[in-house]
Coordinates of C-alpha atoms and ligand atoms in Angstrom, one line a residue:
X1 CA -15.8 17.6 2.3
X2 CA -15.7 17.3 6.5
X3 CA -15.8 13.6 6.9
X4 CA -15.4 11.6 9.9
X5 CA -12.2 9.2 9.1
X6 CA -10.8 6.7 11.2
X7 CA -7.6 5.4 9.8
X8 CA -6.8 1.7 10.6
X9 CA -3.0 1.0 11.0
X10 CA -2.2 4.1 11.5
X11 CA 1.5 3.7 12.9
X12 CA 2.8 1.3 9.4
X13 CA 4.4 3.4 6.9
X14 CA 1.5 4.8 5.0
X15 CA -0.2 5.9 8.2
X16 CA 1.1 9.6 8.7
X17 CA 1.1 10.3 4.9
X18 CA -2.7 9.7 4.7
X19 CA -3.3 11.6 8.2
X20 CA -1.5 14.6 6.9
X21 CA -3.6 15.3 3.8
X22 CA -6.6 13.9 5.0
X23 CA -6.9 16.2 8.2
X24 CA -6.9 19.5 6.2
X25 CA -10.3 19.0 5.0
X26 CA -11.8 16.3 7.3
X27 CA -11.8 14.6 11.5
X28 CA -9.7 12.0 11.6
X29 CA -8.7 9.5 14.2
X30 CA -6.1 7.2 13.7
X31 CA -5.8 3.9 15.4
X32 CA -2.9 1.2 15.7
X33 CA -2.2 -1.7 18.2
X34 CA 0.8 0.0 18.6
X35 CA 0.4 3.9 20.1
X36 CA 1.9 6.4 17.9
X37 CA 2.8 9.8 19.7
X38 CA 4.1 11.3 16.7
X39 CA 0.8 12.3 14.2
X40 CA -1.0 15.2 14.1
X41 CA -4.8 13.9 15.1
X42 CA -6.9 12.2 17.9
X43 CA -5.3 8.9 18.3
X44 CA -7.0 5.5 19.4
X45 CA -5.4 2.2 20.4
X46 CA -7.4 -0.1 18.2
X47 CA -7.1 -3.8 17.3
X48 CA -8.8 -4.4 13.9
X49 CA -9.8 -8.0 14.9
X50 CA -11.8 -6.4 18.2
X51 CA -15.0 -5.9 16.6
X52 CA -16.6 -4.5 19.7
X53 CA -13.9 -2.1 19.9
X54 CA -13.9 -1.2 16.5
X55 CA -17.6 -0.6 16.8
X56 CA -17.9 0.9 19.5
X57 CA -14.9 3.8 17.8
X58 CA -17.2 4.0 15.1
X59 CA -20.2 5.1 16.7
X60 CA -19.2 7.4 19.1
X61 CA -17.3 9.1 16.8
X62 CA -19.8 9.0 13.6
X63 CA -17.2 7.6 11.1
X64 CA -18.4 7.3 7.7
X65 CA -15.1 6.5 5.9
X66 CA -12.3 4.1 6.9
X67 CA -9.1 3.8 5.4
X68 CA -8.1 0.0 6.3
X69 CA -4.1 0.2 6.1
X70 CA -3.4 -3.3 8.7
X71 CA -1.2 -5.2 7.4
X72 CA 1.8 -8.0 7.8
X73 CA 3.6 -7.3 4.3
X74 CA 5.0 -9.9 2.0
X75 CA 8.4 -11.2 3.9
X76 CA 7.4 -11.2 7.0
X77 CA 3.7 -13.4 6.3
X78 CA 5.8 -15.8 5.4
X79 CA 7.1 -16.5 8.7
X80 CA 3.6 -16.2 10.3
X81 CA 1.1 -17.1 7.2
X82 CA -1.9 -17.9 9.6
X83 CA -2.0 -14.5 11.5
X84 CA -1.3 -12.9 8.1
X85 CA -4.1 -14.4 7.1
X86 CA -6.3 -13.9 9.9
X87 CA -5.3 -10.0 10.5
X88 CA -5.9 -9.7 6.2
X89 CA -9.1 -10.9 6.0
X90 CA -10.9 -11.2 9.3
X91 CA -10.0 -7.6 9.8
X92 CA -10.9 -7.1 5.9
X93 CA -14.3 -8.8 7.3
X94 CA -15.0 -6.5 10.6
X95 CA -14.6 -3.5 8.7
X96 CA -16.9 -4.7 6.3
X97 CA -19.6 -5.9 8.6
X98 CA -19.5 -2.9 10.8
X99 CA -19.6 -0.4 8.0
X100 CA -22.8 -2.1 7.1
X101 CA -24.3 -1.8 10.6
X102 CA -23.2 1.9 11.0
X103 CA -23.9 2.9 7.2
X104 CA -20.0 4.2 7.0
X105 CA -20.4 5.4 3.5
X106 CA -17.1 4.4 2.1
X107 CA -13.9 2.5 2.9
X108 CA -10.2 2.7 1.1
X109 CA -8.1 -0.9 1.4
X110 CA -5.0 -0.6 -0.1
X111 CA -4.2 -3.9 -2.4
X112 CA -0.7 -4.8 -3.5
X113 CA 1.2 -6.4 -6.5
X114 CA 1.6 -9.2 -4.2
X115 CA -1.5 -10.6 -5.9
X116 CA -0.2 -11.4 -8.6
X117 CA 1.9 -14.9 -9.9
X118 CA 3.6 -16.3 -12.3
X119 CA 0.7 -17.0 -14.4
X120 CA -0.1 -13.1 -14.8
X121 CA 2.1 -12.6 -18.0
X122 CA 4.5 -9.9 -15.5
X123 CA 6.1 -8.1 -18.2
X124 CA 2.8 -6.1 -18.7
X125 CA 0.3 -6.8 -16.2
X126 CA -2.8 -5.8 -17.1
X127 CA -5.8 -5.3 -14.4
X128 CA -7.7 -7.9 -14.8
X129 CA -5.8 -11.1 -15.2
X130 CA -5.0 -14.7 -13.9
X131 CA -3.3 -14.3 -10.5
X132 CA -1.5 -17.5 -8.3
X133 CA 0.4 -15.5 -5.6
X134 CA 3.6 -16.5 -4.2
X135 CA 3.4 -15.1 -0.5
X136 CA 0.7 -15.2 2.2
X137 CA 0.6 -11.7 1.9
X138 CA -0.9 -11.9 -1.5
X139 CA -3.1 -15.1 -1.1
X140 CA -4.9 -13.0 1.8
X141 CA -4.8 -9.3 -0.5
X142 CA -6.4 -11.5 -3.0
X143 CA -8.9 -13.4 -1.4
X144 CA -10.0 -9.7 -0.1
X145 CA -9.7 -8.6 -3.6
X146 CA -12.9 -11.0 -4.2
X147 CA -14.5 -10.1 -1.2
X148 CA -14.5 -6.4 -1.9
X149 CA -16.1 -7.5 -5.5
X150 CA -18.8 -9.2 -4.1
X151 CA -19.9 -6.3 -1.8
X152 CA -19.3 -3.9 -4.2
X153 CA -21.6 -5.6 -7.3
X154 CA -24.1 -6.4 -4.8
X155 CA -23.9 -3.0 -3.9
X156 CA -24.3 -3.6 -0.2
X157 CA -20.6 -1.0 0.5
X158 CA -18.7 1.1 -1.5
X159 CA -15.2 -0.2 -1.2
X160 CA -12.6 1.4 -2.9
X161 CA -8.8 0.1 -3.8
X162 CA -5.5 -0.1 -5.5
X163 CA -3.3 -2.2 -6.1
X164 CA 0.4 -0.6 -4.3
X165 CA 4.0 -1.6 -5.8
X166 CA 6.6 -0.9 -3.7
X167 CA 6.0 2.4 -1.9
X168 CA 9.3 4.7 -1.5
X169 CA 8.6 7.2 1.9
X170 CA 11.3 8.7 4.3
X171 CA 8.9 6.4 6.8
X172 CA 10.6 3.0 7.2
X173 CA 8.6 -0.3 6.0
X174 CA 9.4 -3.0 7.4
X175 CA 9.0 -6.8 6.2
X176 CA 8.0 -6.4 2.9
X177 CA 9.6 -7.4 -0.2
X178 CA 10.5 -3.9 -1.5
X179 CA 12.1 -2.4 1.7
X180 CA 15.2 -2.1 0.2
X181 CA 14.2 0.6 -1.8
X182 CA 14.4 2.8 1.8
X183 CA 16.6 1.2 3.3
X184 CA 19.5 1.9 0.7
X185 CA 18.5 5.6 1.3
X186 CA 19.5 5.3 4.8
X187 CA 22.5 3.9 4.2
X188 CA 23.5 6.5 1.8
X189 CA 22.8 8.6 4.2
X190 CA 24.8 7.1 7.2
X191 CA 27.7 5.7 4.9
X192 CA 27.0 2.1 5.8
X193 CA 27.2 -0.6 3.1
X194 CA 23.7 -2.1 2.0
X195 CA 23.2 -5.6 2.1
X196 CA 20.4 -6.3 -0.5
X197 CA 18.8 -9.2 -0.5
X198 CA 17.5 -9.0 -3.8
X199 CA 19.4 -9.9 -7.6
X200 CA 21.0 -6.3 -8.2
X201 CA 18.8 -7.0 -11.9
X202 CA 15.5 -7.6 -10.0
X203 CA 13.2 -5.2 -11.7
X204 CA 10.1 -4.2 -9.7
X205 CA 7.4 -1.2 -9.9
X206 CA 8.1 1.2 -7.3
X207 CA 6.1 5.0 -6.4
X208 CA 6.8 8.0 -4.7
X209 CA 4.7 8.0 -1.1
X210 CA 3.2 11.5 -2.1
X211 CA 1.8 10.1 -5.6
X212 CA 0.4 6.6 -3.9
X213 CA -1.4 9.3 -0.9
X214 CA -2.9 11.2 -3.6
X215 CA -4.1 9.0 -5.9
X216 CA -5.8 7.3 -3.0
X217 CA -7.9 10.3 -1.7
X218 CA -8.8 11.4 -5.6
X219 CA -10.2 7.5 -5.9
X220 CA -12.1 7.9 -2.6
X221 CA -13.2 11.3 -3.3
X222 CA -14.5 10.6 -6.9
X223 CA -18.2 10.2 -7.6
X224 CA -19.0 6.2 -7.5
X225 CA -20.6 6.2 -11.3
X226 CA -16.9 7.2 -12.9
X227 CA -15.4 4.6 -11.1
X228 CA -15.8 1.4 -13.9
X229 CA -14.7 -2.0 -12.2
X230 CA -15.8 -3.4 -8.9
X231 CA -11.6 -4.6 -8.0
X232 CA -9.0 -2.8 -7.5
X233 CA -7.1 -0.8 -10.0
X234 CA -3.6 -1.5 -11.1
X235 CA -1.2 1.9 -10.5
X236 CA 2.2 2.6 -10.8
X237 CA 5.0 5.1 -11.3
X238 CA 8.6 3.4 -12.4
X239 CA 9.9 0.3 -12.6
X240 CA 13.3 -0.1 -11.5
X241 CA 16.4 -3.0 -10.1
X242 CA 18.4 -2.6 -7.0
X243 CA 21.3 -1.9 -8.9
X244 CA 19.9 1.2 -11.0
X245 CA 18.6 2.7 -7.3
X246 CA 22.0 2.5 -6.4
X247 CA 23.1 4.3 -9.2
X248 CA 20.4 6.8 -9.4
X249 CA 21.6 7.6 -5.5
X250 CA 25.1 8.0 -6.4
X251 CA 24.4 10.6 -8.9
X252 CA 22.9 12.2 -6.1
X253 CA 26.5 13.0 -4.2
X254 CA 26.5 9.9 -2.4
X255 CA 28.9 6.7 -2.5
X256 CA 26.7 3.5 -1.7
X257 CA 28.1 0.1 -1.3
X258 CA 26.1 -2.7 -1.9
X259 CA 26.7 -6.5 -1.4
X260 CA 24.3 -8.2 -3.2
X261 CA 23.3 -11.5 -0.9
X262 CA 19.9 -12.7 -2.5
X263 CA 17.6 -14.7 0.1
X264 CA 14.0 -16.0 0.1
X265 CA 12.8 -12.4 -0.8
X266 CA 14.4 -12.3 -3.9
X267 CA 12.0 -15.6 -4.8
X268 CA 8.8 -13.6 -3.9
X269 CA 9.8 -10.5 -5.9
X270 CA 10.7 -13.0 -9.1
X271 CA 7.1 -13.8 -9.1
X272 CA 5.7 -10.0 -8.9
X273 CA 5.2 -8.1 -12.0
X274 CA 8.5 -6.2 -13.7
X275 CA 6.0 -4.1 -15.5
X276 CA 2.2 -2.9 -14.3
X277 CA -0.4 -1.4 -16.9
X278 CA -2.6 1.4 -15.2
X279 CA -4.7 2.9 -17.9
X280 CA -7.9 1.5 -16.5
X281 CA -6.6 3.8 -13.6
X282 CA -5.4 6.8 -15.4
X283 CA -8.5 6.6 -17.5
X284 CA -11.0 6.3 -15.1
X285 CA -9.9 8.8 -12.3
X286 CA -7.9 11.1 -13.9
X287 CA -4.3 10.7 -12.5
X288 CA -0.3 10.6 -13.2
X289 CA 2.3 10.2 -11.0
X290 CA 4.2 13.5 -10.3
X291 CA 8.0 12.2 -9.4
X292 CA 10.2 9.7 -11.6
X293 CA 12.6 7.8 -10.3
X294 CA 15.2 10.4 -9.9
X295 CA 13.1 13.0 -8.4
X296 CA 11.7 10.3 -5.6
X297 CA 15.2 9.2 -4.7
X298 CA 16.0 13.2 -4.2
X299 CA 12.5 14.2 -2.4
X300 CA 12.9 11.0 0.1
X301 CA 16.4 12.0 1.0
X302 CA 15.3 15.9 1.1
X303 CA 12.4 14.5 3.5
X304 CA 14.9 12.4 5.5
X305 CA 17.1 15.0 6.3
X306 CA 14.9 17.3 7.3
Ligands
AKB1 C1 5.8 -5.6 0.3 O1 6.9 -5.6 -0.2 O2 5.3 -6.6 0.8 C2 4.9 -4.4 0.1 C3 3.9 -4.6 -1.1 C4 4.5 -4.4 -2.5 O3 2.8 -4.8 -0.9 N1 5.6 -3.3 -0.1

């Protein structure tokens, strides 16, 4: 394999998951406007929307794959939707402009379920289907979503992506929609109560961290022909509510407390889907999740503690 990677938001929650697996087999640098001590590779402060920067890290380092992970997630776009959309898709835009001048041969941009709307028939959500997002967060995912078709069916890039649900790592989110799906693991942990802004009956797909790294290096790393739409791919592991997390972590050994104290959030996640259909995905590329619900709640907390 021995590509030259440079990872993009490197210091969000996704950022040392993808450096880990993706430095056993390949160079990577990973960037972030905020400098991140902690991963185990080359590390580069980097601001996506400083094309001259960005360039220049690209050259001198002969990248020919980018994983684009910059984002502002759902919640916290909506308290600054213009740089939400700015960092989306003018950043979206530089990486696709510059991997055009350097000939980077492929790029990973993680979408999200934030695409989607009430219009999108949410109890099974196919791939391909009408989508009026709620948040800023999704209105920019999606405009990229038709960005990335464009270059792709005029075949001027080979961009590759799927669509995340709510992503449960021992790394903290932050400002998303899903967060409490951590963030009651902590407080487990440290015997706080949890207040959840979400309806404890909120049902929303969620993955393991390990299955949403994997499935995105076996997309990047599958030939082009076997890969049959031009958008990104739906892909999911469980769906679940607050109030069966809570559950699943008490059967654990632990004794949560949770006051549920709905806010704006809870308004976003009513308009994402409850269930996601991934067979184009599973089909296409050859994958399955590898942890449930129960065995992600016990693996984070393993990871957590350790
Ligand atoms: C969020 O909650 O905003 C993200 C997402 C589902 O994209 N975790």
């Amino acid at each position: 394999m021995n590509n030259n990677i440079l990872i993009i938001g490197a210091s969000g929650q996704l950022g040392k998951y993808f450096v880990n697996l993706l430095s056993k087999d390949n160079n990577v640098i990973a960037s972030d406007i905020i400098p991140n001590s902690t991963l185990d590779c080359q590390f580069q402060l980097l601001n996506i929307l400083d094309y001259n920067s960005l360039k220049k890290t690209i050259k001198t380092n002969n990248i020919n794959q980018i994983y684009n992970l910059a984002a502002i997630l759902s919640a916290k776009g909506e308290s600054f939707p213009y740089k939400t959309w700015i960092l989306t898709t003018e950043g979206f835009l530089n990486v696709v402009k510059v991997s055009i001048e350097c000939n980077v041969d492929r790029i990973f941009w993680p979408s999200s379920i934030a695409v989607f709307g009430l219009n999108s028939n949410l109890e099974h959500v196919l791939n391909d289907v009408p989508m009026l997002p709620s948040s800023m967060y999704g209105v920019s995912k999606l405009a990229c979503e038709k960005l990335m078709n464009y270059y792709n069916s005029k075949k001027l890039l080979d961009i590759r992506s799927l669509r995340f649900p709510g992503i449960v790592s021992a790394s903290k989110p932050g400002g998303g929609t899903t967060d409490y799906i951590v963030d009651m693991l902590y407080s487990a942990l440290s015997g706080n109560e949890y207040k959840c802004f979400l309806d404890k009956d909120r049902i929303l797909p969620m993955m393991h961290i390990d299955d949403s790294v994997q499935a995105s290096i076996k997309l990047m790393n599958i030939d082009r022909e076997k890969i049959s739409i031009n958008s990104p791919y739906n892909i999911t592991s469980f769906n679940i509510t607050p109030d069966s997390w809570r559950n699943i972590i008490d059967t654990l050994g632990y004794d949560l407390k949770v006051l549920f104290e709905k806010d704006f959030r809870d308004k976003i996640a009513q308009s994402w889907p409850r269930n996601i259909d991934d067979h184009l995905f599973r089909n296409d590329v050859g994958w399955k999740p590898k942890y449930d619900s129960k065995k992600t709640a016990k693996s984070i907390i393993d990871a957590i503690n350790s």
